[in-house]
PDB file of N, CA and C in Angstrom:
ATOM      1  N   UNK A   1      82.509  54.911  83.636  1.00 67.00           N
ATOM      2  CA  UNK A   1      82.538  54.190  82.376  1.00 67.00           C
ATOM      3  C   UNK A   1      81.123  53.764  82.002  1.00 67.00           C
ATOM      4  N   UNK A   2      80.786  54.201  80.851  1.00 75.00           N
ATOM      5  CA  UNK A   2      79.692  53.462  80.294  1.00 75.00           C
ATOM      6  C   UNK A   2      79.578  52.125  79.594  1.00 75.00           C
ATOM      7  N   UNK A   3      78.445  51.688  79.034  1.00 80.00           N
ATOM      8  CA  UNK A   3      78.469  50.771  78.299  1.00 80.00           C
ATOM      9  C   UNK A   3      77.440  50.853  77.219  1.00 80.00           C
ATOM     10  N   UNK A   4      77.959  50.071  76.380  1.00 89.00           N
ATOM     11  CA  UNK A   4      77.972  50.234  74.748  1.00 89.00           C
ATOM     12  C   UNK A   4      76.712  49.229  74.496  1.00 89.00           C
ATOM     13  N   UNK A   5      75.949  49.843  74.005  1.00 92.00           N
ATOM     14  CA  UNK A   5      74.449  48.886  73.582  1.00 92.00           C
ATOM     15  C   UNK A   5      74.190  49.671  72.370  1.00 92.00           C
ATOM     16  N   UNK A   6      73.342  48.451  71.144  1.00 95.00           N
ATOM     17  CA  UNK A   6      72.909  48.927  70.087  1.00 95.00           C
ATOM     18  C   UNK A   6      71.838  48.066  69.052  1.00 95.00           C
ATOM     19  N   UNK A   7      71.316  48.171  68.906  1.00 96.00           N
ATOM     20  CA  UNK A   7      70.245  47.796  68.024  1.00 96.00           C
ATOM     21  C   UNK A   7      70.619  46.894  66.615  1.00 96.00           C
ATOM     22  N   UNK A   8      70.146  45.555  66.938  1.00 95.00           N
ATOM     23  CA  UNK A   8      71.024  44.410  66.187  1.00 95.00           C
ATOM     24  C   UNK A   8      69.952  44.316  64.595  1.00 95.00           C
ATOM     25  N   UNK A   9      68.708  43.671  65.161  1.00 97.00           N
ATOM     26  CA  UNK A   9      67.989  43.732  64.368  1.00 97.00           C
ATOM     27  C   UNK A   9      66.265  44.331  64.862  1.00 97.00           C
ATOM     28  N   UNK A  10      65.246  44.775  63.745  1.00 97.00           N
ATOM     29  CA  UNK A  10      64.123  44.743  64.103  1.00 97.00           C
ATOM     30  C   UNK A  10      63.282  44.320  63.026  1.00 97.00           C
ATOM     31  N   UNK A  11      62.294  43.283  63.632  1.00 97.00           N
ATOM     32  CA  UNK A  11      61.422  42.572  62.945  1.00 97.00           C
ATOM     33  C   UNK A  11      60.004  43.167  63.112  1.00 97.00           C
ATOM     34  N   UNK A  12      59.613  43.875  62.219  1.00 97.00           N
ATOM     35  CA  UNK A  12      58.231  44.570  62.771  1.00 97.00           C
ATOM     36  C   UNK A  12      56.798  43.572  61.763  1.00 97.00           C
ATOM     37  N   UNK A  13      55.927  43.552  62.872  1.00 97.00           N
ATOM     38  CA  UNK A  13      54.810  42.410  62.822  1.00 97.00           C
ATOM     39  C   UNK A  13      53.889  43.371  62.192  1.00 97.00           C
ATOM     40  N   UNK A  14      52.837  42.273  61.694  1.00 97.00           N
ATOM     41  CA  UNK A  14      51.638  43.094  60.879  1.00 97.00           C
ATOM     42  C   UNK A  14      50.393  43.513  61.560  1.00 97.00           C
ATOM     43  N   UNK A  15      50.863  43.103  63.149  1.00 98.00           N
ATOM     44  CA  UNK A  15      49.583  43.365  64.260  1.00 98.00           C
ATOM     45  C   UNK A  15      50.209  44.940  64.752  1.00 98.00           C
ATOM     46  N   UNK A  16      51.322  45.561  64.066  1.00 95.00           N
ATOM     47  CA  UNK A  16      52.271  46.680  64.864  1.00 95.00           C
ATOM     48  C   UNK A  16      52.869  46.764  66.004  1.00 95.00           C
ATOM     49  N   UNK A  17      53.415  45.421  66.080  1.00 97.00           N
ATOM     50  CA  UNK A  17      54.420  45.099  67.132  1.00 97.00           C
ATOM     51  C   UNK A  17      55.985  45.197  66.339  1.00 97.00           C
ATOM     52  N   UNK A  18      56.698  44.861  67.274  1.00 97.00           N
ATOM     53  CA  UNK A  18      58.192  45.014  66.808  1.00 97.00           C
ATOM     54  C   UNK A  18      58.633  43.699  67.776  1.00 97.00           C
ATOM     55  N   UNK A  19      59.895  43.135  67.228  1.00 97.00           N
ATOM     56  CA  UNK A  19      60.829  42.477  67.975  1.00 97.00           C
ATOM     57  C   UNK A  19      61.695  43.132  67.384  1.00 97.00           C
ATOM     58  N   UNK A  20      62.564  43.126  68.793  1.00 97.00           N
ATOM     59  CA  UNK A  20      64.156  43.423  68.646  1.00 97.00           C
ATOM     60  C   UNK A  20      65.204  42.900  69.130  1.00 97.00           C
ATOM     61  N   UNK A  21      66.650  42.943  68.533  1.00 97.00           N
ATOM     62  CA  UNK A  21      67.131  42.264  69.088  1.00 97.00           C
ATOM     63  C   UNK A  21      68.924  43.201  69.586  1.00 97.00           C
ATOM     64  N   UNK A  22      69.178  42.851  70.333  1.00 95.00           N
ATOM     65  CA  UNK A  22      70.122  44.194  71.063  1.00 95.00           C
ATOM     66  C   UNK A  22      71.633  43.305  70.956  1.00 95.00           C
ATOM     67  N   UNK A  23      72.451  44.256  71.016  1.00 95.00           N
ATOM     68  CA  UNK A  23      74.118  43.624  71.230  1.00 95.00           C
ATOM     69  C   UNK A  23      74.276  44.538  72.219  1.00 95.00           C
ATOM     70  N   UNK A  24      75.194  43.984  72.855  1.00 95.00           N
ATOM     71  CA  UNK A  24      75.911  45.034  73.891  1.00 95.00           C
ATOM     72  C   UNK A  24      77.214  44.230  74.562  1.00 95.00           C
ATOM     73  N   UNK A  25      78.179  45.283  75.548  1.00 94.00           N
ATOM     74  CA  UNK A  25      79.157  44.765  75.679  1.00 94.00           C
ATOM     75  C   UNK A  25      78.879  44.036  77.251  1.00 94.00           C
ATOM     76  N   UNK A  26      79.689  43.194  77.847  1.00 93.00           N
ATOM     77  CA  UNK A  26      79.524  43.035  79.559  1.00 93.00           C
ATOM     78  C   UNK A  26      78.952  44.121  80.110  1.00 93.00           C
ATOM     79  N   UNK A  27      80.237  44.916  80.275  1.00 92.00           N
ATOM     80  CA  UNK A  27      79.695  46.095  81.227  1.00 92.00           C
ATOM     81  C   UNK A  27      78.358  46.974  81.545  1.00 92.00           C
ATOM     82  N   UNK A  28      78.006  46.692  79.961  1.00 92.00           N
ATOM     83  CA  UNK A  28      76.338  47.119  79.532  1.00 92.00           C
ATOM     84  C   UNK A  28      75.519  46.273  80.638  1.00 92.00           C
ATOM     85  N   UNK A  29      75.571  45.168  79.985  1.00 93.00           N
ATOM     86  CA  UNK A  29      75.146  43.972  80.240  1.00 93.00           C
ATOM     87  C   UNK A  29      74.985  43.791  82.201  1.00 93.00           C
ATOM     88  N   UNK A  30      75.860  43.982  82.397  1.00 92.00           N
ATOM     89  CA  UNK A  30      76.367  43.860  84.187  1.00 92.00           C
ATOM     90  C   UNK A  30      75.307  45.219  84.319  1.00 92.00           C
ATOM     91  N   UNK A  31      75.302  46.310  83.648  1.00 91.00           N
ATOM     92  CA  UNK A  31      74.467  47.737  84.711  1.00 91.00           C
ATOM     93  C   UNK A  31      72.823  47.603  84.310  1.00 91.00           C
ATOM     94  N   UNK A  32      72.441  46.737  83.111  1.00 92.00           N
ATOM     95  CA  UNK A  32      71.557  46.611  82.597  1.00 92.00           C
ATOM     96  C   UNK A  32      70.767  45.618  83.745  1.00 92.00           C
ATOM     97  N   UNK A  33      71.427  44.693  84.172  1.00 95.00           N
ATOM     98  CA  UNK A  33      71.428  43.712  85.357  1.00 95.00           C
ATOM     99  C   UNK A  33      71.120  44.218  86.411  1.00 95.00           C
ATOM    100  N   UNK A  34      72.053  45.232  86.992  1.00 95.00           N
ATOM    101  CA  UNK A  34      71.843  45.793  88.332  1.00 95.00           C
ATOM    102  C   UNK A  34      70.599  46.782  88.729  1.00 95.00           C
ATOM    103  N   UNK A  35      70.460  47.636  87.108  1.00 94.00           N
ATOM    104  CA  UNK A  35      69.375  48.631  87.178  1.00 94.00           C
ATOM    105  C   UNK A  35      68.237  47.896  87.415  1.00 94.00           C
ATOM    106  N   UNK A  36      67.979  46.695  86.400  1.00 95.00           N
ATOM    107  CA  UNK A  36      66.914  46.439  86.432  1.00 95.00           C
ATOM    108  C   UNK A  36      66.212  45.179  87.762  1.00 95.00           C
ATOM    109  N   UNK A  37      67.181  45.092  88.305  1.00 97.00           N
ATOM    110  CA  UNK A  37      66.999  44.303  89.893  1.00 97.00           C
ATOM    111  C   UNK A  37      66.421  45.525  91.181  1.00 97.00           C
ATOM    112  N   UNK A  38      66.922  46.627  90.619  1.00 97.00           N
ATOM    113  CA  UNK A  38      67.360  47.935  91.514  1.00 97.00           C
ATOM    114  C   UNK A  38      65.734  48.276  91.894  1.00 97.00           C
ATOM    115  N   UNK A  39      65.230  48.194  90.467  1.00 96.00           N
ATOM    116  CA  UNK A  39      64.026  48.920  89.957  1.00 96.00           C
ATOM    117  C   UNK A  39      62.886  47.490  90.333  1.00 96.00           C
ATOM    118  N   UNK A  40      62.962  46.353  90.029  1.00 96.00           N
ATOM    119  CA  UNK A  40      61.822  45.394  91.336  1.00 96.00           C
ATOM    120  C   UNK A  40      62.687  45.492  92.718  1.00 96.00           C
ATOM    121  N   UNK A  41      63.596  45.694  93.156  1.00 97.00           N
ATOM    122  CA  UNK A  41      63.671  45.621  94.482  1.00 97.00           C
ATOM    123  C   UNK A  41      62.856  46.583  94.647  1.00 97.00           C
ATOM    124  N   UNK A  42      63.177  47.662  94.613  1.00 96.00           N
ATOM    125  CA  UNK A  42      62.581  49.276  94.939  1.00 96.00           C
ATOM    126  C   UNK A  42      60.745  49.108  95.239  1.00 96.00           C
ATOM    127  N   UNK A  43      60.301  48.362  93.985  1.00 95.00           N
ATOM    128  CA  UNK A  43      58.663  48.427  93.844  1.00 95.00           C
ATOM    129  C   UNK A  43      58.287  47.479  94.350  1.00 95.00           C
ATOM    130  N   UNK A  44      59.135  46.667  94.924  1.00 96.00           N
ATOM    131  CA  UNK A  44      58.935  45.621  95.794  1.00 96.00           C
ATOM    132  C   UNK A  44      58.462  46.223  97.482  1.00 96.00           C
ATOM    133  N   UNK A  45      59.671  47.284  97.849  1.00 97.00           N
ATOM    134  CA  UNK A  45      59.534  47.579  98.978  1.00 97.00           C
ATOM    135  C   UNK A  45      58.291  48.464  98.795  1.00 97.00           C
ATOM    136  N   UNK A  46      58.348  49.463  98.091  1.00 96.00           N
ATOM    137  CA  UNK A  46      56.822  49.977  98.066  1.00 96.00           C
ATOM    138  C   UNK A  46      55.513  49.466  97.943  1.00 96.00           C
ATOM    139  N   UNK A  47      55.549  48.343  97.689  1.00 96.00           N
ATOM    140  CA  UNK A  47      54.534  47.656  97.206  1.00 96.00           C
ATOM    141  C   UNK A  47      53.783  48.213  96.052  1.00 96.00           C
ATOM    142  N   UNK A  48      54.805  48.722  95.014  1.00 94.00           N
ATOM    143  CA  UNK A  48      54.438  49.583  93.834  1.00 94.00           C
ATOM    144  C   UNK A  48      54.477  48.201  92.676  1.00 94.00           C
ATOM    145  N   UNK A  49      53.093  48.018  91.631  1.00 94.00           N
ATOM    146  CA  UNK A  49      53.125  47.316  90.604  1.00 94.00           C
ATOM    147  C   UNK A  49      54.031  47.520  89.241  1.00 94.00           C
ATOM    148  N   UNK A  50      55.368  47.170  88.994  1.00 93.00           N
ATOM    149  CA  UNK A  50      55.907  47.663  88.155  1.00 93.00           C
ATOM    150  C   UNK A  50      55.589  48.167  86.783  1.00 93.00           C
ATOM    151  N   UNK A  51      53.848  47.690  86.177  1.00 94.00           N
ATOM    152  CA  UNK A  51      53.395  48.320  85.450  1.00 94.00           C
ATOM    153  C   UNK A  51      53.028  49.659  85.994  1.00 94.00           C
ATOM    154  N   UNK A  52      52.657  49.811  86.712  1.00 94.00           N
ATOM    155  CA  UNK A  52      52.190  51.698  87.625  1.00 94.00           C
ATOM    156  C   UNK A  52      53.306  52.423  87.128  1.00 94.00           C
ATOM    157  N   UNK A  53      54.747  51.818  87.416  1.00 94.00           N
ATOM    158  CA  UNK A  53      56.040  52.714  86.637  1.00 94.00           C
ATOM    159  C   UNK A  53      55.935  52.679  85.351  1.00 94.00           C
ATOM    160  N   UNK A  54      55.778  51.738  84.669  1.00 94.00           N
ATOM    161  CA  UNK A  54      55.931  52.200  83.304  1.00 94.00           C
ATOM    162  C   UNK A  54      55.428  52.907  82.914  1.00 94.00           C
ATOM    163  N   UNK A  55      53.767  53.253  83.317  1.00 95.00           N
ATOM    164  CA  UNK A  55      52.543  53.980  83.052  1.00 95.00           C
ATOM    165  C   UNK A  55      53.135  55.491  83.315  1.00 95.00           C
ATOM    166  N   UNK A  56      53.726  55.746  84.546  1.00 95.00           N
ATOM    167  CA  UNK A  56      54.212  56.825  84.635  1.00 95.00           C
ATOM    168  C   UNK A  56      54.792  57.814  83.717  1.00 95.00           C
ATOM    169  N   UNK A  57      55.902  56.457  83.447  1.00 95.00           N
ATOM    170  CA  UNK A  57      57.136  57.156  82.351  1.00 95.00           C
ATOM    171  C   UNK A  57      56.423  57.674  81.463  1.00 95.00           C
ATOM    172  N   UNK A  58      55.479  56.971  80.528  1.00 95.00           N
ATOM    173  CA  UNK A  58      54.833  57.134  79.687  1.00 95.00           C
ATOM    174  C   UNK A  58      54.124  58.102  79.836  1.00 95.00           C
ATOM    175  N   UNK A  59      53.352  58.694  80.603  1.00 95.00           N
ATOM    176  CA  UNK A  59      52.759  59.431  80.845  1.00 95.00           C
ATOM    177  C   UNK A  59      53.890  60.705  81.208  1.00 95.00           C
ATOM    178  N   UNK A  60      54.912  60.749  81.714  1.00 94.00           N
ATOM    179  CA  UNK A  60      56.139  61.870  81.563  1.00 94.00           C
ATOM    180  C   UNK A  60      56.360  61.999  80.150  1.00 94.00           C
ATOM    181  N   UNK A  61      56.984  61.416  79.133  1.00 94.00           N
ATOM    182  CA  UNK A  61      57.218  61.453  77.784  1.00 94.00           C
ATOM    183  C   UNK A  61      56.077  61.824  76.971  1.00 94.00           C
ATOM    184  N   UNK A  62      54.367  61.582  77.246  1.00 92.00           N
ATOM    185  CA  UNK A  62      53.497  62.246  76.783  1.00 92.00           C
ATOM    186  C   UNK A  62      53.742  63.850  77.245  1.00 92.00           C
ATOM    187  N   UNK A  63      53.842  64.062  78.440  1.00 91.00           N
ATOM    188  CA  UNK A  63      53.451  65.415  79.030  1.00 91.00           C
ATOM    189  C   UNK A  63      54.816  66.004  78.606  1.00 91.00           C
ATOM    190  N   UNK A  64      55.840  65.777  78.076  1.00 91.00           N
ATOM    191  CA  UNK A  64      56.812  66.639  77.798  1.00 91.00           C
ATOM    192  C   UNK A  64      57.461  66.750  76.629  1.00 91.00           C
ATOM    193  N   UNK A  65      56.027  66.059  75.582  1.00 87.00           N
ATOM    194  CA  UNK A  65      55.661  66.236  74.323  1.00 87.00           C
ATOM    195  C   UNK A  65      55.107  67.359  73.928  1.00 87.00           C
ATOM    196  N   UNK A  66      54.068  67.365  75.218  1.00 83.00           N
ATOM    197  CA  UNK A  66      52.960  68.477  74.769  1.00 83.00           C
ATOM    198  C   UNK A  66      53.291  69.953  75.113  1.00 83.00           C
ATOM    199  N   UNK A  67      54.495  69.739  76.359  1.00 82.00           N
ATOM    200  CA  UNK A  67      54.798  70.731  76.313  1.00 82.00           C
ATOM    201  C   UNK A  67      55.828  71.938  75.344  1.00 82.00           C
ATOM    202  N   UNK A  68      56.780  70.663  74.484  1.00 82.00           N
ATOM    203  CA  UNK A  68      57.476  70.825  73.235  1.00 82.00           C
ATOM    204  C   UNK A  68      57.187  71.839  72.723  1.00 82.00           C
ATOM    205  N   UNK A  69      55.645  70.899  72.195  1.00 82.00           N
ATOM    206  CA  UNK A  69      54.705  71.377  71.262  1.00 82.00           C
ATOM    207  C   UNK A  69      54.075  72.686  71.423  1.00 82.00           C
ATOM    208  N   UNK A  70      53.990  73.191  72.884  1.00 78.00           N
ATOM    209  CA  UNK A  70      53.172  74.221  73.064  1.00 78.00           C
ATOM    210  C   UNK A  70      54.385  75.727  73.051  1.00 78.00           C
ATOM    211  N   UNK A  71      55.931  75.079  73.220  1.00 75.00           N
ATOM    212  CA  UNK A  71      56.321  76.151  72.937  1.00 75.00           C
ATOM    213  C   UNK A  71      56.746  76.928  71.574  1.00 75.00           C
TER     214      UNK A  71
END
């Protein structure tokens, strides 16, 4: 079973930031909870800086832009 999340409102700033604001149901809510405990436990035991992950991702979603692009 999944859970149901969705995009309530967005307030976008004149510095080009955004706020947002999310609805979702429990169940969302409960895996949204667990993932994101899952993910500092994890970089905890590695002694990985949880910005280093984000950097990553980001750096995956660049590189599989470019590769899009190149085909």
């Amino acid at each position: 079973m999944t859970g149901v999340i969705g995009v309530e409102t967005v307030e976008e700033h004149e510095d080009g930031s955004a706020t947002f604001q999310f609805h979702m149901d429990a169940h969302c809510r409960r895996l949204l909870t667990e993932e994101g405990l899952k993910l500092v436990l994890y970089c905890a035991a590695a002694k990985l800086d949880m910005g280093v992950v984000y950097d990553f991702i980001e750096d995956h979603i660049r590189y599989n832009k470019d590769e899009e692009q190149d085909e």
